[in-house]
mmCIF file of C-alpha atoms in Angstrom:
data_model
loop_
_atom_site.group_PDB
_atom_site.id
_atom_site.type_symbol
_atom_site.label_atom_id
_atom_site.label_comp_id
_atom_site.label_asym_id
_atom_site.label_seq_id
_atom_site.Cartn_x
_atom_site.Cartn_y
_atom_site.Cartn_z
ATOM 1 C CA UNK F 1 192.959 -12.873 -27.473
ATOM 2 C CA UNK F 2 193.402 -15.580 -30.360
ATOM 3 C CA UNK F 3 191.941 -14.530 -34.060
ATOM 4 C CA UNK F 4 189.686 -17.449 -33.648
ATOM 5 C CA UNK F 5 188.461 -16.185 -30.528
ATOM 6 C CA UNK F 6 187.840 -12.622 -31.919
ATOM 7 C CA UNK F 7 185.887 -14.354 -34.868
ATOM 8 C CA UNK F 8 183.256 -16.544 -32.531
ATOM 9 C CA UNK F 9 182.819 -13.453 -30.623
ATOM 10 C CA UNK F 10 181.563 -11.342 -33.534
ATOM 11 C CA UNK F 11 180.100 -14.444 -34.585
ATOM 12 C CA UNK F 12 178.049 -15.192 -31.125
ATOM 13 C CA UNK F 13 177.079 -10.990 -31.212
ATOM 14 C CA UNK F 14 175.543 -11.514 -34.635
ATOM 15 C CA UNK F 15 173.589 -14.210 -34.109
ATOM 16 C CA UNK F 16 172.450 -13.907 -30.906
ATOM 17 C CA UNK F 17 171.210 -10.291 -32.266
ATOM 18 C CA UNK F 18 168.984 -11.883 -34.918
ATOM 19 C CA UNK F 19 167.744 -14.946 -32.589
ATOM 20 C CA UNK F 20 166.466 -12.310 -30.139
ATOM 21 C CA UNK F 21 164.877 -9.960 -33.089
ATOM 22 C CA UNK F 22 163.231 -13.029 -34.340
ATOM 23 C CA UNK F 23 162.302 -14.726 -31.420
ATOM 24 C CA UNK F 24 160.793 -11.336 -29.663
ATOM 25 C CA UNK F 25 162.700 -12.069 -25.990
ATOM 26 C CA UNK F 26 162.748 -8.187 -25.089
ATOM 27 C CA UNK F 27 159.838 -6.751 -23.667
ATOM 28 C CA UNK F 28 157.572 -4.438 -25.417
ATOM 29 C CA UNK F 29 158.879 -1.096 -25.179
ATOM 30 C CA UNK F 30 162.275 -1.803 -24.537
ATOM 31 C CA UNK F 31 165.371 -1.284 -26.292
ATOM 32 C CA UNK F 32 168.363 -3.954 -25.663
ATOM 33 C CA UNK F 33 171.302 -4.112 -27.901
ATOM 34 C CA UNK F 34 174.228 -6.472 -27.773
ATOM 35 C CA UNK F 35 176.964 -4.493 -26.947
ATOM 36 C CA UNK F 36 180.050 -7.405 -26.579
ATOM 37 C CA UNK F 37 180.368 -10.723 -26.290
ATOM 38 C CA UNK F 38 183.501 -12.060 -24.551
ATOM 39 C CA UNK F 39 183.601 -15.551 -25.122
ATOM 40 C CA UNK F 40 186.538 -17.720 -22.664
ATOM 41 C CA UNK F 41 189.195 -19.616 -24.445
ATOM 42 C CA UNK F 42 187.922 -22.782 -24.117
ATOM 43 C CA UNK F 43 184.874 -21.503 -25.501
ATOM 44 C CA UNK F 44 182.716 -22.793 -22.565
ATOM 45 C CA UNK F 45 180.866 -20.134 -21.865
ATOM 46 C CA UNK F 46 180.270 -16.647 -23.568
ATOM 47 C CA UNK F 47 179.418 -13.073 -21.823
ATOM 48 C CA UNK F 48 176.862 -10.978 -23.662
ATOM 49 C CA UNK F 49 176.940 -7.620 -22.651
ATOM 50 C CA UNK F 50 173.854 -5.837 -23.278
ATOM 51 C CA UNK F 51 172.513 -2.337 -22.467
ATOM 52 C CA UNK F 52 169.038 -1.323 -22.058
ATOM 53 C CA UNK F 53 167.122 1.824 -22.988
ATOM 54 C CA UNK F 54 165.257 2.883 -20.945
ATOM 55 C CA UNK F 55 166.827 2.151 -17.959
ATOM 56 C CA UNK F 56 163.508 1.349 -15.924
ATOM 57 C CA UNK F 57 163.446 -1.426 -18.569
ATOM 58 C CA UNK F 58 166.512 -3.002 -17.647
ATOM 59 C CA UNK F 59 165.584 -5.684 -14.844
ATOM 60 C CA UNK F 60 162.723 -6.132 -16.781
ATOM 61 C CA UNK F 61 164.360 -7.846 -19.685
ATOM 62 C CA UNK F 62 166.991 -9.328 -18.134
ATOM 63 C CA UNK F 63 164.704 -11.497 -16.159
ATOM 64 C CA UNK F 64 162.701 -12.200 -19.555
ATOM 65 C CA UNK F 65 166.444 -13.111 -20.984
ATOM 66 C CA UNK F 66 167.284 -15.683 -18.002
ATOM 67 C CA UNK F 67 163.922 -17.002 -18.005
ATOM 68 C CA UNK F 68 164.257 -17.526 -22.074
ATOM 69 C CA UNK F 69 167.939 -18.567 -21.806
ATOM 70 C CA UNK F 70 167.696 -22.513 -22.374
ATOM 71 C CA UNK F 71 165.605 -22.062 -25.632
ATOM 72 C CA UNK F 72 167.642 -19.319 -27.000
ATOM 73 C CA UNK F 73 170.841 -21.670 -26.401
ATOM 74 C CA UNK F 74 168.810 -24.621 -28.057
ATOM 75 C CA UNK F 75 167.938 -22.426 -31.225
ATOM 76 C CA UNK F 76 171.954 -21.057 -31.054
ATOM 77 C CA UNK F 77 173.299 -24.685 -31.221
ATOM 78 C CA UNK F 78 171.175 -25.344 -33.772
ATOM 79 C CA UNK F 79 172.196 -22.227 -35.795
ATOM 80 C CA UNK F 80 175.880 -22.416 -35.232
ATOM 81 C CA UNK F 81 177.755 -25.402 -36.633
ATOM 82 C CA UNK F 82 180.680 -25.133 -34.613
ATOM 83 C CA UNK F 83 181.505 -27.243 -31.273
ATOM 84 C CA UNK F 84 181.454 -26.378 -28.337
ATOM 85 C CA UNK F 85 178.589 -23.679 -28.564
ATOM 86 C CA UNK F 86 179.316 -21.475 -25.497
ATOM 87 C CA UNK F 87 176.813 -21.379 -22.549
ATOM 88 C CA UNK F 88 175.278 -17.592 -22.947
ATOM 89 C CA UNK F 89 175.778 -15.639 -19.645
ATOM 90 C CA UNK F 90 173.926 -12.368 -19.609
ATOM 91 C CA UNK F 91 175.534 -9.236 -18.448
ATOM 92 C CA UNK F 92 174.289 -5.567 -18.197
ATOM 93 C CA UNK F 93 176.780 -3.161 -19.555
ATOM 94 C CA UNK F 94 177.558 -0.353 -16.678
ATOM 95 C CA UNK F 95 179.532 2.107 -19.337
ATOM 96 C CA UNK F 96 176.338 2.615 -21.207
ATOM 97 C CA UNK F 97 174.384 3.848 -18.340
ATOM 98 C CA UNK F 98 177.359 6.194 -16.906
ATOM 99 C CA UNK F 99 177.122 7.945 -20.399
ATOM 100 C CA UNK F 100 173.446 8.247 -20.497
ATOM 101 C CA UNK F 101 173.970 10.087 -17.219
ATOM 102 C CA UNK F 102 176.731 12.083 -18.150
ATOM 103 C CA UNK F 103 174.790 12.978 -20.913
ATOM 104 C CA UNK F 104 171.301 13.436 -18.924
ATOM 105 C CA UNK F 105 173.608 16.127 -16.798
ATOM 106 C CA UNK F 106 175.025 17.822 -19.849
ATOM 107 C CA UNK F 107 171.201 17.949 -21.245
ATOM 108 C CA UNK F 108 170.343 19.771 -17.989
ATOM 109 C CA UNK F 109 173.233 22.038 -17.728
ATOM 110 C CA UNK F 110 172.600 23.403 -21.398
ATOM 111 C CA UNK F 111 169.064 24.052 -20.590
ATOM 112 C CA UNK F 112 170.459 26.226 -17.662
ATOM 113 C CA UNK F 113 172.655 27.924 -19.505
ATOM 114 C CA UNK F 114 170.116 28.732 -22.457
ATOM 115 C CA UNK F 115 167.669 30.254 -19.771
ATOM 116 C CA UNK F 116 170.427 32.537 -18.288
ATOM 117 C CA UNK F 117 170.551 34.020 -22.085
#
């Protein structure tokens, strides 16, 4: 991955995380943060990896995301003054779910062990 490609990444992540803070795209009671973005390297399109707490949430604002996906590009072009703006593809990140339930079944097996004492 080029320098220039690591830059529009962290870039994209920033202000894609203020658009959405300031626009109010994510359901009420839902937490989604911006995990990654992966932009290609012809900069056509960019992959924003997101997680979403709680997990019941998750379809939720994802659908709220696609359905909200042409204004938030419109207000990113605007924002960004670089060319090409990459196309914003939204993507749920898997890791941050394993490791809620990893931790969800480390949770439980303390409590077992603390009863047993």
């Amino acid at each position: 991955m080029t320098n220039r490609i690591i830059k529009v990444n962290e870039l994209l992540k920033q202000e894609i995380g203020q658009l959405l803070l300031r626009r109010g795209d994510v359901p009420e009671g839902a937490l989604a943060t911006i995990t990654r973005v992966e932009a290609t390297p012809n900069l056509q399109e960019a992959r924003v990896y997101m997680s979403v707490m709680p997990e019941e949430k998750t379809k939720e604002v994802f659908s709220a995301l696609r359905l909200n996906v042409y204004d938030i590009q419109q207000d990113l072009n605007h924002r960004l003054k670089m060319r090409p703006v990459p196309r914003i593809k939204w993507i749920g990140e898997k890791q941050t779910a394993k490791a809620q339930r990893i931790e969800e079944i480390m949770d439980h097996i303390k409590g077992k062990e603390e009863e047993k004492k």
